[in-house]
PDB file of C-alpha atoms in Angstrom:
ATOM      1  CA  UNK A1200      37.360  41.708  29.526  1.00  0.00           C
ATOM      2  CA  UNK A1201      40.428  43.115  27.482  1.00  0.00           C
ATOM      3  CA  UNK A1202      42.083  40.309  25.624  1.00  0.00           C
ATOM      4  CA  UNK A1203      45.636  39.072  26.332  1.00  0.00           C
ATOM      5  CA  UNK A1204      47.120  40.495  23.187  1.00  0.00           C
ATOM      6  CA  UNK A1205      46.120  43.743  23.627  1.00  0.00           C
ATOM      7  CA  UNK A1206      47.044  44.439  27.235  1.00  0.00           C
ATOM      8  CA  UNK A1207      50.735  45.285  26.083  1.00  0.00           C
ATOM      9  CA  UNK A1208      49.484  47.781  23.752  1.00  0.00           C
ATOM     10  CA  UNK A1209      47.033  48.927  26.331  1.00  0.00           C
ATOM     11  CA  UNK A1210      49.937  50.005  28.747  1.00  0.00           C
ATOM     12  CA  UNK A1211      52.313  50.669  26.029  1.00  0.00           C
ATOM     13  CA  UNK A1212      50.145  53.642  24.731  1.00  0.00           C
ATOM     14  CA  UNK A1213      49.885  54.946  28.481  1.00  0.00           C
ATOM     15  CA  UNK A1214      53.552  54.783  28.857  1.00  0.00           C
ATOM     16  CA  UNK A1215      54.210  56.649  25.665  1.00  0.00           C
ATOM     17  CA  UNK A1216      51.784  59.506  26.701  1.00  0.00           C
ATOM     18  CA  UNK A1217      53.449  59.606  30.083  1.00  0.00           C
ATOM     19  CA  UNK A1218      56.662  57.985  30.478  1.00  0.00           C
ATOM     20  CA  UNK A1219      57.444  58.612  34.023  1.00  0.00           C
ATOM     21  CA  UNK A1220      54.017  58.855  36.047  1.00  0.00           C
ATOM     22  CA  UNK A1221      54.194  60.085  39.939  1.00  0.00           C
ATOM     23  CA  UNK A1222      51.952  60.442  42.590  1.00  0.00           C
ATOM     24  CA  UNK A1223      50.230  63.781  42.758  1.00  0.00           C
ATOM     25  CA  UNK A1224      50.804  63.947  46.283  1.00  0.00           C
ATOM     26  CA  UNK A1225      53.435  66.120  47.557  1.00  0.00           C
ATOM     27  CA  UNK A1226      56.334  64.634  49.910  1.00  0.00           C
ATOM     28  CA  UNK A1227      59.737  65.132  50.732  1.00  0.00           C
ATOM     29  CA  UNK A1228      60.881  61.726  52.301  1.00  0.00           C
ATOM     30  CA  UNK A1229      59.497  58.346  52.969  1.00  0.00           C
ATOM     31  CA  UNK A1230      57.744  59.444  56.322  1.00  0.00           C
ATOM     32  CA  UNK A1231      56.003  62.565  54.615  1.00  0.00           C
ATOM     33  CA  UNK A1232      54.904  60.323  51.534  1.00  0.00           C
ATOM     34  CA  UNK A1233      53.297  57.824  54.281  1.00  0.00           C
ATOM     35  CA  UNK A1234      51.749  60.762  56.121  1.00  0.00           C
ATOM     36  CA  UNK A1235      50.026  62.345  52.987  1.00  0.00           C
ATOM     37  CA  UNK A1236      48.876  58.940  51.632  1.00  0.00           C
ATOM     38  CA  UNK A1237      47.133  58.325  55.147  1.00  0.00           C
ATOM     39  CA  UNK A1238      45.562  61.926  55.014  1.00  0.00           C
ATOM     40  CA  UNK A1239      44.393  61.436  51.323  1.00  0.00           C
ATOM     41  CA  UNK A1240      41.759  58.833  52.162  1.00  0.00           C
ATOM     42  CA  UNK A1241      38.324  60.096  51.109  1.00  0.00           C
ATOM     43  CA  UNK A1242      40.018  63.455  50.020  1.00  0.00           C
ATOM     44  CA  UNK A1243      41.737  65.260  47.144  1.00  0.00           C
ATOM     45  CA  UNK A1244      45.470  65.125  46.645  1.00  0.00           C
ATOM     46  CA  UNK A1245      44.812  68.987  45.999  1.00  0.00           C
ATOM     47  CA  UNK A1246      43.374  69.530  49.489  1.00  0.00           C
ATOM     48  CA  UNK A1247      46.119  67.444  51.019  1.00  0.00           C
ATOM     49  CA  UNK A1248      48.994  69.007  49.427  1.00  0.00           C
ATOM     50  CA  UNK A1249      47.317  72.456  50.564  1.00  0.00           C
ATOM     51  CA  UNK A1250      47.087  71.218  54.188  1.00  0.00           C
ATOM     52  CA  UNK A1251      50.680  69.272  54.250  1.00  0.00           C
ATOM     53  CA  UNK A1252      52.725  72.236  52.763  1.00  0.00           C
ATOM     54  CA  UNK A1253      53.171  73.918  56.197  1.00  0.00           C
ATOM     55  CA  UNK A1254      52.839  70.851  58.382  1.00  0.00           C
ATOM     56  CA  UNK A1255      55.678  69.246  56.307  1.00  0.00           C
ATOM     57  CA  UNK A1256      57.826  72.445  56.601  1.00  0.00           C
ATOM     58  CA  UNK A1257      58.047  71.800  60.558  1.00  0.00           C
ATOM     59  CA  UNK A1258      57.356  68.129  60.953  1.00  0.00           C
ATOM     60  CA  UNK A1259      59.065  66.058  58.359  1.00  0.00           C
ATOM     61  CA  UNK A1260      60.201  63.437  60.643  1.00  0.00           C
ATOM     62  CA  UNK A1261      58.363  61.029  63.036  1.00  0.00           C
ATOM     63  CA  UNK A1262      60.088  62.617  66.146  1.00  0.00           C
ATOM     64  CA  UNK A1263      59.121  65.887  64.938  1.00  0.00           C
ATOM     65  CA  UNK A1264      55.399  65.018  64.342  1.00  0.00           C
ATOM     66  CA  UNK A1265      55.374  63.331  67.900  1.00  0.00           C
ATOM     67  CA  UNK A1266      56.664  66.834  69.002  1.00  0.00           C
ATOM     68  CA  UNK A1267      53.920  68.699  67.332  1.00  0.00           C
ATOM     69  CA  UNK A1268      51.256  66.899  69.118  1.00  0.00           C
ATOM     70  CA  UNK A1269      47.751  65.925  68.526  1.00  0.00           C
ATOM     71  CA  UNK A1270      46.415  69.655  68.808  1.00  0.00           C
ATOM     72  CA  UNK A1271      49.355  71.030  66.631  1.00  0.00           C
ATOM     73  CA  UNK A1272      48.698  68.134  63.964  1.00  0.00           C
ATOM     74  CA  UNK A1273      44.946  68.621  64.118  1.00  0.00           C
ATOM     75  CA  UNK A1274      45.279  72.225  63.218  1.00  0.00           C
ATOM     76  CA  UNK A1275      47.297  71.850  60.124  1.00  0.00           C
ATOM     77  CA  UNK A1276      45.076  69.312  58.723  1.00  0.00           C
ATOM     78  CA  UNK A1277      41.719  70.582  59.588  1.00  0.00           C
ATOM     79  CA  UNK A1278      40.577  71.425  56.073  1.00  0.00           C
ATOM     80  CA  UNK A1279      40.896  67.680  55.377  1.00  0.00           C
ATOM     81  CA  UNK A1280      37.892  65.363  55.513  1.00  0.00           C
ATOM     82  CA  UNK A1281      37.851  63.070  58.830  1.00  0.00           C
ATOM     83  CA  UNK A1282      40.799  65.428  60.263  1.00  0.00           C
ATOM     84  CA  UNK A1283      40.283  64.603  63.686  1.00  0.00           C
ATOM     85  CA  UNK A1284      40.674  60.783  63.350  1.00  0.00           C
ATOM     86  CA  UNK A1285      43.413  61.308  60.919  1.00  0.00           C
ATOM     87  CA  UNK A1286      44.959  63.624  63.311  1.00  0.00           C
ATOM     88  CA  UNK A1287      45.069  60.837  65.824  1.00  0.00           C
ATOM     89  CA  UNK A1288      46.656  58.215  63.111  1.00  0.00           C
ATOM     90  CA  UNK A1289      49.283  60.253  62.159  1.00  0.00           C
ATOM     91  CA  UNK A1290      50.154  60.963  65.912  1.00  0.00           C
ATOM     92  CA  UNK A1291      50.094  57.179  66.581  1.00  0.00           C
ATOM     93  CA  UNK A1292      52.021  55.890  63.535  1.00  0.00           C
ATOM     94  CA  UNK A1293      54.658  58.430  64.155  1.00  0.00           C
ATOM     95  CA  UNK A1294      55.017  57.232  67.701  1.00  0.00           C
ATOM     96  CA  UNK A1295      55.146  53.583  66.553  1.00  0.00           C
ATOM     97  CA  UNK A1296      57.814  54.536  63.876  1.00  0.00           C
ATOM     98  CA  UNK A1297      60.119  55.913  66.526  1.00  0.00           C
ATOM     99  CA  UNK A1298      59.503  53.101  68.866  1.00  0.00           C
ATOM    100  CA  UNK A1299      59.556  50.086  67.040  1.00  0.00           C
ATOM    101  CA  UNK A1300      61.228  50.941  63.461  1.00  0.00           C
ATOM    102  CA  UNK A1301      63.993  53.236  64.168  1.00  0.00           C
ATOM    103  CA  UNK A1302      61.889  56.223  62.744  1.00  0.00           C
ATOM    104  CA  UNK A1303      62.277  54.753  59.536  1.00  0.00           C
ATOM    105  CA  UNK A1304      59.124  53.651  57.259  1.00  0.00           C
ATOM    106  CA  UNK A1305      59.522  49.974  56.978  1.00  0.00           C
ATOM    107  CA  UNK A1306      59.820  48.428  53.215  1.00  0.00           C
ATOM    108  CA  UNK A1307      57.455  45.416  54.331  1.00  0.00           C
ATOM    109  CA  UNK A1308      53.752  45.278  53.811  1.00  0.00           C
ATOM    110  CA  UNK A1309      52.631  43.585  57.324  1.00  0.00           C
ATOM    111  CA  UNK A1310      54.714  45.994  58.976  1.00  0.00           C
ATOM    112  CA  UNK A1311      53.263  49.028  57.151  1.00  0.00           C
ATOM    113  CA  UNK A1312      49.757  47.659  57.541  1.00  0.00           C
ATOM    114  CA  UNK A1313      50.199  47.337  61.389  1.00  0.00           C
ATOM    115  CA  UNK A1314      50.515  51.130  61.684  1.00  0.00           C
ATOM    116  CA  UNK A1315      47.708  53.162  62.791  1.00  0.00           C
ATOM    117  CA  UNK A1316      45.490  54.300  59.850  1.00  0.00           C
ATOM    118  CA  UNK A1317      47.558  52.215  57.149  1.00  0.00           C
ATOM    119  CA  UNK A1318      45.188  49.694  54.887  1.00  0.00           C
ATOM    120  CA  UNK A1319      46.473  47.843  52.105  1.00  0.00           C
ATOM    121  CA  UNK A1320      45.613  50.487  49.498  1.00  0.00           C
ATOM    122  CA  UNK A1321      47.938  52.902  51.453  1.00  0.00           C
ATOM    123  CA  UNK A1322      50.572  50.279  51.867  1.00  0.00           C
ATOM    124  CA  UNK A1323      50.491  49.618  48.008  1.00  0.00           C
ATOM    125  CA  UNK A1324      51.039  53.354  47.469  1.00  0.00           C
ATOM    126  CA  UNK A1325      54.149  53.428  50.081  1.00  0.00           C
ATOM    127  CA  UNK A1326      55.692  50.195  48.744  1.00  0.00           C
ATOM    128  CA  UNK A1327      55.526  51.276  45.125  1.00  0.00           C
ATOM    129  CA  UNK A1328      56.114  55.163  45.300  1.00  0.00           C
ATOM    130  CA  UNK A1329      59.054  54.835  48.144  1.00  0.00           C
ATOM    131  CA  UNK A1330      60.687  51.513  47.440  1.00  0.00           C
ATOM    132  CA  UNK A1331      59.853  50.417  43.766  1.00  0.00           C
ATOM    133  CA  UNK A1332      57.703  47.670  44.260  1.00  0.00           C
ATOM    134  CA  UNK A1333      55.350  46.313  41.456  1.00  0.00           C
ATOM    135  CA  UNK A1334      52.184  46.993  43.537  1.00  0.00           C
ATOM    136  CA  UNK A1335      48.792  48.416  42.534  1.00  0.00           C
ATOM    137  CA  UNK A1336      46.598  50.444  44.913  1.00  0.00           C
ATOM    138  CA  UNK A1337      43.181  50.044  43.927  1.00  0.00           C
ATOM    139  CA  UNK A1338      41.324  53.386  44.553  1.00  0.00           C
ATOM    140  CA  UNK A1339      38.020  54.386  43.325  1.00  0.00           C
ATOM    141  CA  UNK A1340      39.518  55.418  40.083  1.00  0.00           C
ATOM    142  CA  UNK A1341      41.403  52.338  39.327  1.00  0.00           C
ATOM    143  CA  UNK A1342      38.503  50.168  40.363  1.00  0.00           C
ATOM    144  CA  UNK A1343      36.203  52.103  37.777  1.00  0.00           C
ATOM    145  CA  UNK A1344      38.778  51.994  35.084  1.00  0.00           C
ATOM    146  CA  UNK A1345      39.690  48.305  35.465  1.00  0.00           C
ATOM    147  CA  UNK A1346      35.930  47.426  35.188  1.00  0.00           C
ATOM    148  CA  UNK A1347      34.922  49.820  32.655  1.00  0.00           C
ATOM    149  CA  UNK A1348      37.458  48.914  30.121  1.00  0.00           C
ATOM    150  CA  UNK A1349      37.479  45.523  31.016  1.00  0.00           C
ATOM    151  CA  UNK A1350      41.066  45.174  31.947  1.00  0.00           C
ATOM    152  CA  UNK A1351      40.146  43.584  35.261  1.00  0.00           C
ATOM    153  CA  UNK A1352      36.637  43.608  36.341  1.00  0.00           C
ATOM    154  CA  UNK A1353      35.920  42.705  39.810  1.00  0.00           C
ATOM    155  CA  UNK A1354      33.323  43.473  42.513  1.00  0.00           C
ATOM    156  CA  UNK A1355      35.919  44.243  45.494  1.00  0.00           C
ATOM    157  CA  UNK A1356      39.095  46.269  45.368  1.00  0.00           C
ATOM    158  CA  UNK A1357      40.912  43.319  46.259  1.00  0.00           C
ATOM    159  CA  UNK A1358      39.541  41.214  43.417  1.00  0.00           C
ATOM    160  CA  UNK A1359      40.461  43.784  41.098  1.00  0.00           C
ATOM    161  CA  UNK A1360      43.774  44.267  42.603  1.00  0.00           C
ATOM    162  CA  UNK A1361      44.378  40.391  42.159  1.00  0.00           C
ATOM    163  CA  UNK A1362      43.252  40.414  38.349  1.00  0.00           C
ATOM    164  CA  UNK A1363      45.360  43.411  37.673  1.00  0.00           C
ATOM    165  CA  UNK A1364      48.344  41.952  39.064  1.00  0.00           C
ATOM    166  CA  UNK A1365      47.885  39.217  36.503  1.00  0.00           C
ATOM    167  CA  UNK A1366      46.974  41.241  33.738  1.00  0.00           C
ATOM    168  CA  UNK A1367      49.641  44.019  33.653  1.00  0.00           C
ATOM    169  CA  UNK A1368      52.604  42.973  31.649  1.00  0.00           C
ATOM    170  CA  UNK A1369      55.738  42.694  33.794  1.00  0.00           C
ATOM    171  CA  UNK A1370      57.606  45.405  32.033  1.00  0.00           C
ATOM    172  CA  UNK A1371      55.061  47.871  32.988  1.00  0.00           C
ATOM    173  CA  UNK A1372      54.422  46.612  36.566  1.00  0.00           C
ATOM    174  CA  UNK A1373      55.700  49.381  38.891  1.00  0.00           C
ATOM    175  CA  UNK A1374      54.238  52.373  37.027  1.00  0.00           C
ATOM    176  CA  UNK A1375      51.158  50.678  35.772  1.00  0.00           C
ATOM    177  CA  UNK A1376      48.735  51.960  38.799  1.00  0.00           C
ATOM    178  CA  UNK A1377      49.851  55.689  38.359  1.00  0.00           C
ATOM    179  CA  UNK A1378      48.637  55.392  34.746  1.00  0.00           C
ATOM    180  CA  UNK A1379      45.360  53.918  35.777  1.00  0.00           C
ATOM    181  CA  UNK A1380      44.917  56.200  38.536  1.00  0.00           C
ATOM    182  CA  UNK A1381      45.416  59.421  36.104  1.00  0.00           C
ATOM    183  CA  UNK A1382      43.330  57.904  33.597  1.00  0.00           C
ATOM    184  CA  UNK A1383      40.621  57.536  35.893  1.00  0.00           C
ATOM    185  CA  UNK A1384      41.100  60.995  37.217  1.00  0.00           C
ATOM    186  CA  UNK A1385      41.294  62.814  34.207  1.00  0.00           C
ATOM    187  CA  UNK A1386      39.703  60.727  31.379  1.00  0.00           C
ATOM    188  CA  UNK A1387      37.708  57.955  32.306  1.00  0.00           C
ATOM    189  CA  UNK A1388      35.996  60.069  34.904  1.00  0.00           C
ATOM    190  CA  UNK A1389      32.656  58.941  36.983  1.00  0.00           C
ATOM    191  CA  UNK A1390      30.103  60.899  35.294  1.00  0.00           C
ATOM    192  CA  UNK A1391      31.192  61.791  31.936  1.00  0.00           C
ATOM    193  CA  UNK A1392      34.043  59.923  30.547  1.00  0.00           C
ATOM    194  CA  UNK A1393      36.240  61.883  28.011  1.00  0.00           C
ATOM    195  CA  UNK A1394      36.244  58.594  25.537  1.00  0.00           C
ATOM    196  CA  UNK A1395      37.416  61.132  22.527  1.00  0.00           C
ATOM    197  CA  UNK A1396      40.772  62.034  23.877  1.00  0.00           C
ATOM    198  CA  UNK A1397      41.370  58.407  25.597  1.00  0.00           C
ATOM    199  CA  UNK A1398      44.609  56.932  24.367  1.00  0.00           C
ATOM    200  CA  UNK A1399      43.211  53.313  24.676  1.00  0.00           C
ATOM    201  CA  UNK A1400      39.706  53.973  23.367  1.00  0.00           C
ATOM    202  CA  UNK A1401      39.716  51.299  20.843  1.00  0.00           C
ATOM    203  CA  UNK A1402      40.813  48.620  23.221  1.00  0.00           C
ATOM    204  CA  UNK A1403      38.155  49.552  25.862  1.00  0.00           C
ATOM    205  CA  UNK A1404      35.196  47.296  26.585  1.00  0.00           C
ATOM    206  CA  UNK A1405      32.829  49.839  28.033  1.00  0.00           C
ATOM    207  CA  UNK A1406      29.624  49.756  26.106  1.00  0.00           C
ATOM    208  CA  UNK A1407      28.673  53.153  27.114  1.00  0.00           C
ATOM    209  CA  UNK A1408      31.603  54.995  25.771  1.00  0.00           C
ATOM    210  CA  UNK A1409      31.170  58.059  23.914  1.00  0.00           C
ATOM    211  CA  UNK A1410      32.386  58.826  20.424  1.00  0.00           C
TER     212      UNK A1410
END
């Protein structure tokens, strides 16, 4: 596990390399962010962005999404994996936002997780990106990085998340999950990590890391 004294240096280096990390999902407001994150489950951000460009141009509010209807939503996102079920969730969550939240995305974990298609990871992304909460959405990239580096090893995403919230220095709490996602996506890749260009190479505890 990364030593406590090294954690500050770990995130300081990532911050220096990318001072203002943002999600790679494209959105225009809190509602479209929520929809994009729901659609991104088991899909790439690039694929989601390609599908939602036209969708968000005509349906950037819950009311417009409801008016578009299930068939309309389905046609726009059919290039995304699990699109039929996702279309149903997008319609249902839009209807619930209109009926129960005044068409606004709630700044509340429980309310978010009560929306169709929204789990803990999605709620964490929305709370962080939209409302500035210091949350950490543990996807496959963060799970891999946390275990490989020894930053927050765990057997489940929730276990890793809880350890990360303790391991991340307070000054880096909000942007940390973006750095870790990008590290896993582009450097600490699943099949062949590019250790030679990693900013935290010497702090990493991964036994199989390359030179």
